[in-house]
Every structure is written in C-alpha cells, then in structure tokens.
XYZ file of N, CA, C and O in Angstrom:
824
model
N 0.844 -1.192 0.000
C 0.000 0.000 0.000
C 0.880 1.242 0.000
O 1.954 1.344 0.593
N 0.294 2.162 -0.731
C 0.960 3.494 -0.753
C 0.711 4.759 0.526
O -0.376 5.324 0.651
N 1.732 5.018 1.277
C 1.296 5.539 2.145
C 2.043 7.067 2.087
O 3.052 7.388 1.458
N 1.244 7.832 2.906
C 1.955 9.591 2.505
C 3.031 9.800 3.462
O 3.205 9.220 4.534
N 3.850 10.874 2.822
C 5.002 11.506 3.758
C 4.931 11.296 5.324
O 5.909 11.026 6.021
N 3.795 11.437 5.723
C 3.309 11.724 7.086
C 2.857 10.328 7.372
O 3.332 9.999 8.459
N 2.151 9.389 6.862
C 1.767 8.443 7.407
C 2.998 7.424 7.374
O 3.146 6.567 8.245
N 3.806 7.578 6.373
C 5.514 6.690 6.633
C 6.024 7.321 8.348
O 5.993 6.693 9.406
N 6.444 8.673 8.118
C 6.954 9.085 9.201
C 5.981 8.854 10.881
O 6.269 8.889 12.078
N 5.372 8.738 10.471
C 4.534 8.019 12.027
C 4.492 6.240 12.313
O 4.427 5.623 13.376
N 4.551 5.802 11.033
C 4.930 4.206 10.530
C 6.274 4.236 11.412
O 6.394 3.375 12.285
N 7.066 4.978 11.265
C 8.945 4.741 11.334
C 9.042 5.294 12.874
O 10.079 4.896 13.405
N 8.068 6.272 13.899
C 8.367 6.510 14.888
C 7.761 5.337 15.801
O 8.237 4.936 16.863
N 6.456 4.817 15.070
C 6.289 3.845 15.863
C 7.244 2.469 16.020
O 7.489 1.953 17.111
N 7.691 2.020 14.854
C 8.542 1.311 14.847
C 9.351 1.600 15.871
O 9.193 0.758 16.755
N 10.252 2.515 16.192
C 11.303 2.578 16.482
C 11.205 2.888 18.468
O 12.097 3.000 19.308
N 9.855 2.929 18.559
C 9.296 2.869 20.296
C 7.753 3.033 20.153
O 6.901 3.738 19.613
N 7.941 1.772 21.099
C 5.856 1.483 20.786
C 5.778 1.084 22.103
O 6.659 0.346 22.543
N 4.440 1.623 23.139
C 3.789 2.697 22.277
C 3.796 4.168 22.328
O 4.620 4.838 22.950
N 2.986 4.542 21.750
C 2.996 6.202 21.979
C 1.519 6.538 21.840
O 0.830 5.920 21.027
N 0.974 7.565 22.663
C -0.212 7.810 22.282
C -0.335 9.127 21.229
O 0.753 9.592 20.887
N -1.318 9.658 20.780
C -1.692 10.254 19.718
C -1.101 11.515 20.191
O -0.323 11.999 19.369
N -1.245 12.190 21.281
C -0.619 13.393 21.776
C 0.354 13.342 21.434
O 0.630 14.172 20.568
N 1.735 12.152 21.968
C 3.065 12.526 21.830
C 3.076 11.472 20.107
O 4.135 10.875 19.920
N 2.576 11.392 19.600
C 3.106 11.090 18.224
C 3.127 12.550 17.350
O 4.063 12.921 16.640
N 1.475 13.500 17.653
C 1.498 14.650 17.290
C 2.808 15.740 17.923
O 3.326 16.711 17.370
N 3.013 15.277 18.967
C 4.077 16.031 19.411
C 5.178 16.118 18.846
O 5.877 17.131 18.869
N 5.450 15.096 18.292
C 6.800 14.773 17.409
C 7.294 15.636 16.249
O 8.290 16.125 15.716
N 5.536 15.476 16.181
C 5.417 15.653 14.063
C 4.905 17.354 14.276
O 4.248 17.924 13.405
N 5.355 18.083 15.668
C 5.198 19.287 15.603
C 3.692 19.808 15.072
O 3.649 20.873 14.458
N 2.443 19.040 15.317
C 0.899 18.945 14.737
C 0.401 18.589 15.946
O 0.936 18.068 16.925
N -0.900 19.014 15.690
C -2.452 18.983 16.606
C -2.703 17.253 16.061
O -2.342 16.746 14.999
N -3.583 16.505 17.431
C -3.795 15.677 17.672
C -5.080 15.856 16.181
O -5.138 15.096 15.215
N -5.764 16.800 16.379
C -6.804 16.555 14.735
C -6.194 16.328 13.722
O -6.562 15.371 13.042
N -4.954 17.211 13.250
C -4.556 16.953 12.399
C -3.830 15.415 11.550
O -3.580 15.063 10.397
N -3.702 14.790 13.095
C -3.252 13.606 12.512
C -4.160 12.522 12.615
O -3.822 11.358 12.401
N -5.622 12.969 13.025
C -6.471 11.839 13.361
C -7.000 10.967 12.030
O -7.282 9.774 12.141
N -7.077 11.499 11.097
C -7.033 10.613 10.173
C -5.959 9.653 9.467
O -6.238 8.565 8.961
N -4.850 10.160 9.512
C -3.848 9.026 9.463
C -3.551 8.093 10.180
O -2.844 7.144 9.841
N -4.129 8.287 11.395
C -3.833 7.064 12.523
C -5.140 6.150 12.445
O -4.995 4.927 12.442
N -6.598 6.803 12.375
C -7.434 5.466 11.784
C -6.975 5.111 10.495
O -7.185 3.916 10.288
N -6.434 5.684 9.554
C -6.054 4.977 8.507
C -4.810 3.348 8.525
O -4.970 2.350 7.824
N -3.788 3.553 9.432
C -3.296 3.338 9.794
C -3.659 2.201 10.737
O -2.763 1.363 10.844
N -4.675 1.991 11.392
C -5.152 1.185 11.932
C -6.000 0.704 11.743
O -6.337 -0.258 12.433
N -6.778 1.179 10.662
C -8.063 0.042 9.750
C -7.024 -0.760 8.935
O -7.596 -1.806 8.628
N -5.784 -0.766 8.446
C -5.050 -1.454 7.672
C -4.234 -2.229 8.127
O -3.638 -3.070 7.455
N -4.043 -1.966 9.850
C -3.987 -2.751 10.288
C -2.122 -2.988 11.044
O -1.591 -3.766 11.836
N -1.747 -1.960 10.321
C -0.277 -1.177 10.365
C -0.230 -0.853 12.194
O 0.559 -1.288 13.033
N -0.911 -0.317 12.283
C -0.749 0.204 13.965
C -1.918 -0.755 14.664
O -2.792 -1.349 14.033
N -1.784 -0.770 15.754
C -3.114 -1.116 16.709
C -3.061 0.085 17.626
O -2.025 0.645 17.983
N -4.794 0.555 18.107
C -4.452 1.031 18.968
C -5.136 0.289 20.504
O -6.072 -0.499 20.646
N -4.260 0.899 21.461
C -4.988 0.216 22.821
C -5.089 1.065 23.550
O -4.252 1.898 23.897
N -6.767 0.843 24.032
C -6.802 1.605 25.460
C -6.305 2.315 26.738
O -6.234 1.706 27.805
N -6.071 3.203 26.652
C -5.127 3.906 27.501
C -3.665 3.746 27.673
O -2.868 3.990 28.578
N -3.603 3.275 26.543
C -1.733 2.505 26.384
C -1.652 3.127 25.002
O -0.637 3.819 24.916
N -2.342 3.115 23.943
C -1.853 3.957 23.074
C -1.614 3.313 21.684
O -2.242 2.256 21.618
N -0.735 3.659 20.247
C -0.540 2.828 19.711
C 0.848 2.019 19.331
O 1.921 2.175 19.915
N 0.645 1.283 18.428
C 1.517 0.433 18.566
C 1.912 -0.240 17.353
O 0.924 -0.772 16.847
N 3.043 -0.443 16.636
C 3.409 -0.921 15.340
C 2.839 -2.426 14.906
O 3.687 -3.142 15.438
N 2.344 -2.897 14.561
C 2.119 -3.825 14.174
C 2.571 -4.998 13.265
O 2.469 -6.199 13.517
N 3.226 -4.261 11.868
C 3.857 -4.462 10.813
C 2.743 -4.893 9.867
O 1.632 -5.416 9.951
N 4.200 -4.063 8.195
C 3.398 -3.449 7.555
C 2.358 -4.442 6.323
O 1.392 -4.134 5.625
N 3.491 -6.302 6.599
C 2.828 -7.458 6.043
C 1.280 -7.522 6.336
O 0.651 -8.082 5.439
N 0.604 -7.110 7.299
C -0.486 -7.097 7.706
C -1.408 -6.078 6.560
O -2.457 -6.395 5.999
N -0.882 -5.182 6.472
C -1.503 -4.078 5.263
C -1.762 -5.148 4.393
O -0.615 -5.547 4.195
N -2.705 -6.087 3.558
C -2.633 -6.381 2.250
C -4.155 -5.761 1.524
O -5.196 -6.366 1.265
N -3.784 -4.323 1.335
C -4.673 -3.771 1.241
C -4.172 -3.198 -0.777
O -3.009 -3.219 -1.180
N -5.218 -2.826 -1.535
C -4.580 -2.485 -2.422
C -5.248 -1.034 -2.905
O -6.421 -0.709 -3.089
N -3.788 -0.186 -3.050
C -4.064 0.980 -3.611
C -5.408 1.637 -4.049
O -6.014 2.535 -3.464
N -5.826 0.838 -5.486
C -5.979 1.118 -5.994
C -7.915 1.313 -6.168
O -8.743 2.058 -6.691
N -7.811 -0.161 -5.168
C -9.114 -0.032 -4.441
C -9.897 0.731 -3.510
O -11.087 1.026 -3.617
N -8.804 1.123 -2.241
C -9.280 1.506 -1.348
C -9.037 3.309 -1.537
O -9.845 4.045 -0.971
N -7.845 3.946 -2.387
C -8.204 5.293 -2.712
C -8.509 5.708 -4.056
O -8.886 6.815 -4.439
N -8.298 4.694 -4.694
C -8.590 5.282 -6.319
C -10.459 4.786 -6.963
O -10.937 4.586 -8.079
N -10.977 4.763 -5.635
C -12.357 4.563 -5.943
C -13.354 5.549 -6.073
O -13.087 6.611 -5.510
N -14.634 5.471 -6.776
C -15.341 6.810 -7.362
C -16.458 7.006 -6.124
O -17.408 6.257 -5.894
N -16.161 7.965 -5.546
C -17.110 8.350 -4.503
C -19.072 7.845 -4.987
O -20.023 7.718 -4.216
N -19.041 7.720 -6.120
C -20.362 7.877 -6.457
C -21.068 6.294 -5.665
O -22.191 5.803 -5.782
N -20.022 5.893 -4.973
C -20.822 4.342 -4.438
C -20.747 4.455 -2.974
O -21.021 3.539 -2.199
N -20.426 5.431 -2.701
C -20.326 5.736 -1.056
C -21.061 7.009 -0.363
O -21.315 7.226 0.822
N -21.294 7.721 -1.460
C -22.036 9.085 -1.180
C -23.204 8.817 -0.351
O -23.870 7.782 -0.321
N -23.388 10.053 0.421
C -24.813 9.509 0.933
C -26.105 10.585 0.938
O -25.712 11.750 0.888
N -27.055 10.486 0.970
C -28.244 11.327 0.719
C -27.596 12.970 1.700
O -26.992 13.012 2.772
N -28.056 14.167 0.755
C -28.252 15.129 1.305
C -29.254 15.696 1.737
O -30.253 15.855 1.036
N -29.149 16.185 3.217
C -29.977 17.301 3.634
C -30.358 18.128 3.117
O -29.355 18.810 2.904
N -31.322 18.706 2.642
C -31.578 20.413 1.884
C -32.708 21.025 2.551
O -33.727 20.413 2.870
N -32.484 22.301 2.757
C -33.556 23.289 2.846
C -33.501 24.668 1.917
O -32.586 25.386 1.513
N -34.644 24.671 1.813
C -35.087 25.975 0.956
C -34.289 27.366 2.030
O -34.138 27.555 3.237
N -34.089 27.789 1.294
C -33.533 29.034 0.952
C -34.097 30.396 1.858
O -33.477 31.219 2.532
N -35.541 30.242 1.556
C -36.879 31.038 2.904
C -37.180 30.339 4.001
O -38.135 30.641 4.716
N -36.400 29.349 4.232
C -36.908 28.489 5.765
C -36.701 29.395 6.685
O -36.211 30.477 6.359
N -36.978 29.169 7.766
C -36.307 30.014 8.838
C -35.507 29.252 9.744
O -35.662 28.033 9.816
N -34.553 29.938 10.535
C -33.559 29.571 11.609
C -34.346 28.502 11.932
O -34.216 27.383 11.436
N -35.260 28.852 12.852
C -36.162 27.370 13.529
C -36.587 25.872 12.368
O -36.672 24.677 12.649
N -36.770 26.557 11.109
C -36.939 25.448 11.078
C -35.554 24.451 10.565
O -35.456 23.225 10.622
N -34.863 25.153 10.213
C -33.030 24.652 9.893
C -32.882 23.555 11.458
O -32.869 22.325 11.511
N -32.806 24.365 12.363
C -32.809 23.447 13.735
C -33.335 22.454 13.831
O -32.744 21.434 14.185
N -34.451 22.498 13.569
C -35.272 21.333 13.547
C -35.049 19.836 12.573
O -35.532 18.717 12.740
N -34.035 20.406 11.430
C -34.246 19.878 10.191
C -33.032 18.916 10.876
O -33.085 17.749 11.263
N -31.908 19.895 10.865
C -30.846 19.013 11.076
C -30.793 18.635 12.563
O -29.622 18.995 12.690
N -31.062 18.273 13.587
C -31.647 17.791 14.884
C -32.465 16.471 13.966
O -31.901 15.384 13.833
N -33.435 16.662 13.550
C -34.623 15.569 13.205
C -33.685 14.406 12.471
O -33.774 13.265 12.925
N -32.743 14.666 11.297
C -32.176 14.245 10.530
C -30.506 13.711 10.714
O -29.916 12.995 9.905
N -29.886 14.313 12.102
C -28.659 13.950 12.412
C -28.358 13.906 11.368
O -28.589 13.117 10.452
N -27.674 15.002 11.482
C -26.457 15.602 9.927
C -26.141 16.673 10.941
O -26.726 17.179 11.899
N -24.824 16.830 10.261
C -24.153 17.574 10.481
C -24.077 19.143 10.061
O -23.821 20.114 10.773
N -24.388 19.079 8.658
C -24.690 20.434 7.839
C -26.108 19.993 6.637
O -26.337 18.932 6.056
N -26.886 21.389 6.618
C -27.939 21.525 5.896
C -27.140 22.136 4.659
O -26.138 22.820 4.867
N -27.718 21.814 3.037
C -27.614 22.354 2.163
C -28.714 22.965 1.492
O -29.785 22.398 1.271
N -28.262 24.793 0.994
C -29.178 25.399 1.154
C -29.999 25.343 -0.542
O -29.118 25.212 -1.391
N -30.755 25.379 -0.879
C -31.393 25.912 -2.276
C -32.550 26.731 -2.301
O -33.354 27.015 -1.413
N -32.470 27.074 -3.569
C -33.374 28.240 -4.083
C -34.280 27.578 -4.682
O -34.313 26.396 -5.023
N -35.395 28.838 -4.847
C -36.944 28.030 -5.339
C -36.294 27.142 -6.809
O -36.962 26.131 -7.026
N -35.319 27.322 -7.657
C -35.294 26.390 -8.773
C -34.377 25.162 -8.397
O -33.661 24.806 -9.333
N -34.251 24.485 -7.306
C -33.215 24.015 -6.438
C -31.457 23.881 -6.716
O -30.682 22.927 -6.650
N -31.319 25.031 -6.982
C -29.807 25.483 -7.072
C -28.920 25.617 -5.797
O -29.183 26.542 -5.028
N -28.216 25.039 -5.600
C -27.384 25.580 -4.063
C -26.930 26.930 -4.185
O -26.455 27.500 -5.168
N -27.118 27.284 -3.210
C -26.849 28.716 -3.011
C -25.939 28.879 -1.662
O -25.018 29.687 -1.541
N -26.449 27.806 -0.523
C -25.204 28.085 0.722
C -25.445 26.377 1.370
O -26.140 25.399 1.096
N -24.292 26.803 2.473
C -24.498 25.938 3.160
C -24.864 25.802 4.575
O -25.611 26.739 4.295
N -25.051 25.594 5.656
C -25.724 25.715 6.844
C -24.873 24.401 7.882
O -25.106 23.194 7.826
N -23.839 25.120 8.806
C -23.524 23.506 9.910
C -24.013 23.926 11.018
O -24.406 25.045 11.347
N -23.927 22.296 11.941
C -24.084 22.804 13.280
C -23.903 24.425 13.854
O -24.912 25.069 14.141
N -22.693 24.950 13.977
C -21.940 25.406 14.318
C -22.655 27.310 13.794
O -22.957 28.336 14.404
N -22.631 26.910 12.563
C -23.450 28.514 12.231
C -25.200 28.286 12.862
O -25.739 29.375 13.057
N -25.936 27.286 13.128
C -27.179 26.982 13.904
C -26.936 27.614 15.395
O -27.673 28.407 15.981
N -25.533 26.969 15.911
C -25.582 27.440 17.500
C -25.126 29.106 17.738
O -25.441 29.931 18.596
N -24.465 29.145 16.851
C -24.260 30.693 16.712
C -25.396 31.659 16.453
O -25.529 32.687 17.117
N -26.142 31.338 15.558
C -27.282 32.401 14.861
C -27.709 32.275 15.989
O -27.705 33.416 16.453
N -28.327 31.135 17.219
C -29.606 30.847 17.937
C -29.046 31.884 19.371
O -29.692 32.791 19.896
N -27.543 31.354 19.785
C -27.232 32.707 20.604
C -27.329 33.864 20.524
O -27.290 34.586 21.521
N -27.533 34.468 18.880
C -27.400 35.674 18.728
C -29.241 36.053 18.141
O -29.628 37.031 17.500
N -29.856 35.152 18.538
C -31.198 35.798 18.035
C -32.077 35.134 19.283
O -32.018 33.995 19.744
N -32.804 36.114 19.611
C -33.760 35.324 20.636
C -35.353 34.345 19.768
O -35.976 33.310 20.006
N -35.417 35.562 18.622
C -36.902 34.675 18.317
C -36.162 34.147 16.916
O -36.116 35.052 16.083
N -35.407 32.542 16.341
C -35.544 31.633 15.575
C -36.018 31.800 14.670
O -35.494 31.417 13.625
N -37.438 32.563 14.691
C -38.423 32.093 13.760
C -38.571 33.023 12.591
O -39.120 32.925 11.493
N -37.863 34.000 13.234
C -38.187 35.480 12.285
C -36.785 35.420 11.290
O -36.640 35.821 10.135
N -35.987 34.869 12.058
C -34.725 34.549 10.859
C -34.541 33.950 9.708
O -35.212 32.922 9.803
N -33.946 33.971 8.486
C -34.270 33.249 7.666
C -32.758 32.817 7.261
O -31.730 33.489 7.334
N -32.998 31.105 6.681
C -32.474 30.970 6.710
C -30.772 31.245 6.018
O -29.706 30.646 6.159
N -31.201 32.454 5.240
C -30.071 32.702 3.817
C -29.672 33.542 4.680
O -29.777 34.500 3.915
N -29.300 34.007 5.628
C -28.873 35.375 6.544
C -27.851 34.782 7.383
O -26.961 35.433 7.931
N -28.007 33.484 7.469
C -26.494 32.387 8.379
C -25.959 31.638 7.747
O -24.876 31.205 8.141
N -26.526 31.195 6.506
C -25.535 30.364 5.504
C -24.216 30.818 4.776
O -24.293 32.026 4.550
N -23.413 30.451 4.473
C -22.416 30.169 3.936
C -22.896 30.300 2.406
O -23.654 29.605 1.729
N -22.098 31.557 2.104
C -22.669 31.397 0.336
C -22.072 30.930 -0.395
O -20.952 30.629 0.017
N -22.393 30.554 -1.944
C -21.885 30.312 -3.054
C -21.046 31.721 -2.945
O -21.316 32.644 -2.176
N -19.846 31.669 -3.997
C -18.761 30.781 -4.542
C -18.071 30.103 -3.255
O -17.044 29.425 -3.298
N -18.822 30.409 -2.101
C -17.613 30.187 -0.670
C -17.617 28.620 -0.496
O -16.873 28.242 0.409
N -18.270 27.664 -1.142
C -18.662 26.562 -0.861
C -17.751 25.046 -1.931
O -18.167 24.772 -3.057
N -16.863 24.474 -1.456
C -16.306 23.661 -2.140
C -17.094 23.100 -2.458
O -17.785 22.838 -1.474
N -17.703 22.468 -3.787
C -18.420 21.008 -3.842
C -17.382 20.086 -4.937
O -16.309 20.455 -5.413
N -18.133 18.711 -5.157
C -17.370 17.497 -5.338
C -18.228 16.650 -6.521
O -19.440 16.838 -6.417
N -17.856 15.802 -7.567
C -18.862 15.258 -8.351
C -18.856 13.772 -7.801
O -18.351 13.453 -6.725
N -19.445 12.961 -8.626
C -20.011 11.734 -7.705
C -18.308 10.844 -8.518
O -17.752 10.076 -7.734
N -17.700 10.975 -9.799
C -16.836 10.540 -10.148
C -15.438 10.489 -9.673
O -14.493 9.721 -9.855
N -15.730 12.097 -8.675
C -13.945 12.003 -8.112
C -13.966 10.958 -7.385
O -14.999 10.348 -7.110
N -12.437 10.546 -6.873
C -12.351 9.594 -6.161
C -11.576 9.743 -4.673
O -10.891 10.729 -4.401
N -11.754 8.789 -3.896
C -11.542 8.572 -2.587
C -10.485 9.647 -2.280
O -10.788 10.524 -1.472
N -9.164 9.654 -2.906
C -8.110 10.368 -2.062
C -8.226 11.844 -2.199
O -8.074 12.643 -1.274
N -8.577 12.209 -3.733
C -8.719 13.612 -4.102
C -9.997 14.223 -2.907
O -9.879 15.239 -2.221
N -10.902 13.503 -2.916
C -12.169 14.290 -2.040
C -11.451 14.109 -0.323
O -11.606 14.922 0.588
N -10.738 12.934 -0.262
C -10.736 13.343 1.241
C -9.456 14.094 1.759
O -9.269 14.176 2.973
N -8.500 14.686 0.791
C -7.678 15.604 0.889
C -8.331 16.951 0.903
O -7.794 17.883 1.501
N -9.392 17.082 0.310
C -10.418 18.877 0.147
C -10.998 18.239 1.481
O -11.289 19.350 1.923
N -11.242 17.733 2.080
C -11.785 17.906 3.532
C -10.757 18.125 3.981
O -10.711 19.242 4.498
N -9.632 17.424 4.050
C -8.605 18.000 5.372
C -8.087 19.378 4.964
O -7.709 20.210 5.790
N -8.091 19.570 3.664
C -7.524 20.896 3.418
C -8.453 22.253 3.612
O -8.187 23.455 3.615
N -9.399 21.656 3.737
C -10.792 22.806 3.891
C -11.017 22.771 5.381
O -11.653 23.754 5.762
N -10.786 22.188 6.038
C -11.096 21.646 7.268
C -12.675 21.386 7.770
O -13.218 21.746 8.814
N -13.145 20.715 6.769
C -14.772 20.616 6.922
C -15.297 18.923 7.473
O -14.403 18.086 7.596
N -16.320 18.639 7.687
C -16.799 17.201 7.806
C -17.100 16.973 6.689
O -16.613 15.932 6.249
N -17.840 17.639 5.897
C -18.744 16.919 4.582
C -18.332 18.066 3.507
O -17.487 18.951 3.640
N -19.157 17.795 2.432
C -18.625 18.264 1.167
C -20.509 17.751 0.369
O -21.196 16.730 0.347
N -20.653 19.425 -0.246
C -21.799 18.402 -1.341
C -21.367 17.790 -2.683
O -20.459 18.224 -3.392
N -22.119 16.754 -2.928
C -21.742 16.150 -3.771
C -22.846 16.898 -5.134
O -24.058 16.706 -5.033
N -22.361 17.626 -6.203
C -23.100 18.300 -7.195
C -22.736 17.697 -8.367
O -21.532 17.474 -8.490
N -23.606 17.312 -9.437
C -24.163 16.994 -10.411
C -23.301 17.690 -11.567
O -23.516 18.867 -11.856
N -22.248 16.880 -12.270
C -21.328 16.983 -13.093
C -21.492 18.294 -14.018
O -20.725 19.233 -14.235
N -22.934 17.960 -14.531
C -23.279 18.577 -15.713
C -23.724 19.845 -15.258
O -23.359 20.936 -15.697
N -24.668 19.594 -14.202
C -25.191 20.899 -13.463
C -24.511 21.258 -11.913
O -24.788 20.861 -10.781
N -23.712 22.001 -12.333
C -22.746 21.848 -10.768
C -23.429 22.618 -9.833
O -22.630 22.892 -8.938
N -24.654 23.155 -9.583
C -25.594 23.949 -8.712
C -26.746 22.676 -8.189
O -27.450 22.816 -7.189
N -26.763 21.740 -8.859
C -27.805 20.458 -8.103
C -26.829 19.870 -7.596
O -25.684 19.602 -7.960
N -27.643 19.649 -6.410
C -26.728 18.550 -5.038
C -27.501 17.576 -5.431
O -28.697 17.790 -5.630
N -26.934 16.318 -5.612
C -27.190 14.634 -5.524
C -26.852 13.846 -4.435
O -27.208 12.684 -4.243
N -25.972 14.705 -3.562
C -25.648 13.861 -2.252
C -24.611 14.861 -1.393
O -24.391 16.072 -1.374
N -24.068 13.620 -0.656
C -22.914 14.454 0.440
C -21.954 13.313 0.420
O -22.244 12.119 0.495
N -20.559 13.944 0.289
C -19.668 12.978 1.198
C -19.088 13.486 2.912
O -18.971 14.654 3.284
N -18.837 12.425 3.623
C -18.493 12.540 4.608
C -17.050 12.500 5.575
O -16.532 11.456 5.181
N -16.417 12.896 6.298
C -15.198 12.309 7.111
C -15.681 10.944 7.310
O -15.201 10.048 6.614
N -16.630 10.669 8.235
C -17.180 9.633 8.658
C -17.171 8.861 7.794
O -16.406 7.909 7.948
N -18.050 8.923 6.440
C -18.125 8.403 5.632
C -16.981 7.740 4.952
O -16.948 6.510 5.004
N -16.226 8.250 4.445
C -14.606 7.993 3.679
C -13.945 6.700 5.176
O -13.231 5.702 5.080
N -14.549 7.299 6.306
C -13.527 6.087 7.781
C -14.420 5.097 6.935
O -14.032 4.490 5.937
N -15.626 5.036 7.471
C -16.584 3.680 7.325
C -15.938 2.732 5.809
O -15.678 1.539 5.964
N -15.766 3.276 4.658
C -15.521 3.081 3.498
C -13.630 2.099 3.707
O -13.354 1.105 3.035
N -12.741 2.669 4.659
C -11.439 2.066 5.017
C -11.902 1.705 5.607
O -12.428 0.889 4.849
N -12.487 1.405 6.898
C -12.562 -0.112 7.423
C -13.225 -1.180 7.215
O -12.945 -2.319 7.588
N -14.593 -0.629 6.291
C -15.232 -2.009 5.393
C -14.272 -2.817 4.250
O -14.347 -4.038 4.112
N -13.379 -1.982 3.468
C -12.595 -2.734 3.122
C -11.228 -3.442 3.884
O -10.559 -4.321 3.340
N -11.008 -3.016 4.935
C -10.438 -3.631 6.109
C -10.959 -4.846 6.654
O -10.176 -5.779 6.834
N -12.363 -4.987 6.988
C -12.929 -6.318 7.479
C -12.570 -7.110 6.182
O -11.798 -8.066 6.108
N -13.242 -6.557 5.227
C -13.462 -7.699 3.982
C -11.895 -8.462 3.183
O -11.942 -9.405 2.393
N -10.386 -7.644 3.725
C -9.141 -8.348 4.118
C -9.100 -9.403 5.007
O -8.025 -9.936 5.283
C-alpha cells in the first residue's frame, strides 16, 4: 500500500518505540492531535498500527496491510455518497434546527426556489445564529448560511483520495456532492465519517 510523507513518518516513529499515544506522536510531528487523526485510523483500519486503550498505539507491521491501492483510494465516490440534507432558501432559523436535529447531519444544504445551491448551513453557524437571536423564527435561513462561490463542492466521479484531501484541506466534515453537468444540483454528500466507514469495510473484507 501506498502511504503519505506523514503516514511513513509516524509508521517509522512507531517502529522505532511502541507505544505512543496520539498526543506525543502529534508532538513529534510538531501537529495537533486533529490533524493527525485521520492518518492514525487509517493506519489502523489497515492494520499497520493497533491502537490500545489507555496505552496507546503500537506498530504492528506493515505485512499485515494487504490492502490495495488502488481499491481503497482510487475509488469513485459515487458508491459511497450519501443522501443530502436540503432546505429551501426562505426556511427560517427554527426550522433549519429542527431539520438538522430531526435528521442527524451535520450540515444543511441550502437551495433556491429552482433548487440550485446557493449556501451551506452547519451545526456550528445553527448554535451561533440561535445565541445571537432570541426569536428563531423570524430569521431566515439565507442570513447564516455560507454562500456560493464560498462553498467547495465534489462530483459523484472524483475519487476517494482527491475528495478526502479537500476535507482536510478545507477543514470541513462533509462536502456536497453536485451533479457533473449541473454543478448547482446537489445529488448527495460525502463525509469524514463516511470515507472512515468506506477504510474499514474494506479492512474487514481483508
């Protein structure tokens, strides 16, 4: 398996004293414990590291990887994507809350009466607007979203490594997934979560 600059160099510290937990591996590599959290489940859905409970992780070796390239990142998101959230464009604050609460998601995607994306909506801009407004209801929802052009999206053809590098580089959870031809229709979402679930199903099935 092909592994990055960063995921060798955490390969080679573990080797060389095991274990270490995620703090002092980030410590090493001069990085935040987020920043490396995806290389270390990567790393351990393949089977390269283990980690253990309050002990930390631990080299494993790399014969255990018989994972192949070409499968597990050069695959077309369009088989892993998963349904998007949307709300109209005139909803209001309250009902955005409601939407994504009812629906566990993370972020709402916004459209207009011809369903074009226009923004996007996360947790995070929900808990903010709701501190800063007492009545929900009178808000709408295009007044806290995230607008177009500000919004990365993704087609259902890219594949595994390219999309989950624009998450770490964007620093987002999800990404909409928009419609090749019409890059303003959302057809789905990809996920952080999503892309883990995707390495360790092909991990069991090793």
């Amino acid at each position: 398996m092909e592994f990055t600059k960063r995921q060798r160099t955490i390969i080679e510290m573990l080797k060389a004293k095991s274990p270490l937990t995620g703090e002092e591996i980030a410590g090493q590599l001069g990085l935040s414990v987020p920043t490396i959290r995806g290389d270390l489940r990567l790393l351990t859905a393949v089977e390269v590291l283990a980690a253990r409970p309050k002990v930390g992780y631990v080299y494993r070796g790399e014969n255990q990887a018989g994972v192949d390239y070409k499968t597990l990142y050069d695959h077309p998101i369009s088989t892993i994507m998963q349904p998007a959230a949307v709300i109209k464009d005139n909803a209001t604050l309250q009902d955005a809350i409601s939407k994504l609460f009812l629906q566990d998601v993370g972020s709402l995607y916004v459209v207009d009466a011809s369903e074009r994306l226009v923004g996007v909506i996360s947790r995070k801009d929900l808990l903010r607007a709701s501190f800063n407004n007492a009545n929900p209801s009178s808000i709408l929802a295009s007044v806290i979203m995230t607008r177009m052009p500000n919004i990365v999206t993704v087609t259902a053809d890219m594949k595994v490594n390219e999309v989950g590098q624009l998450l770490l580089k964007h620093k987002v959870d999800s990404l909409p997934v928009v419609d090749k031809d019409s890059p303003q229709t959302v057809i789905g979402k990809i996920t952080k979560n999503r892309l883990f679930q995707h390495f360790m199903t092909y991990a069991k099935e090793e």
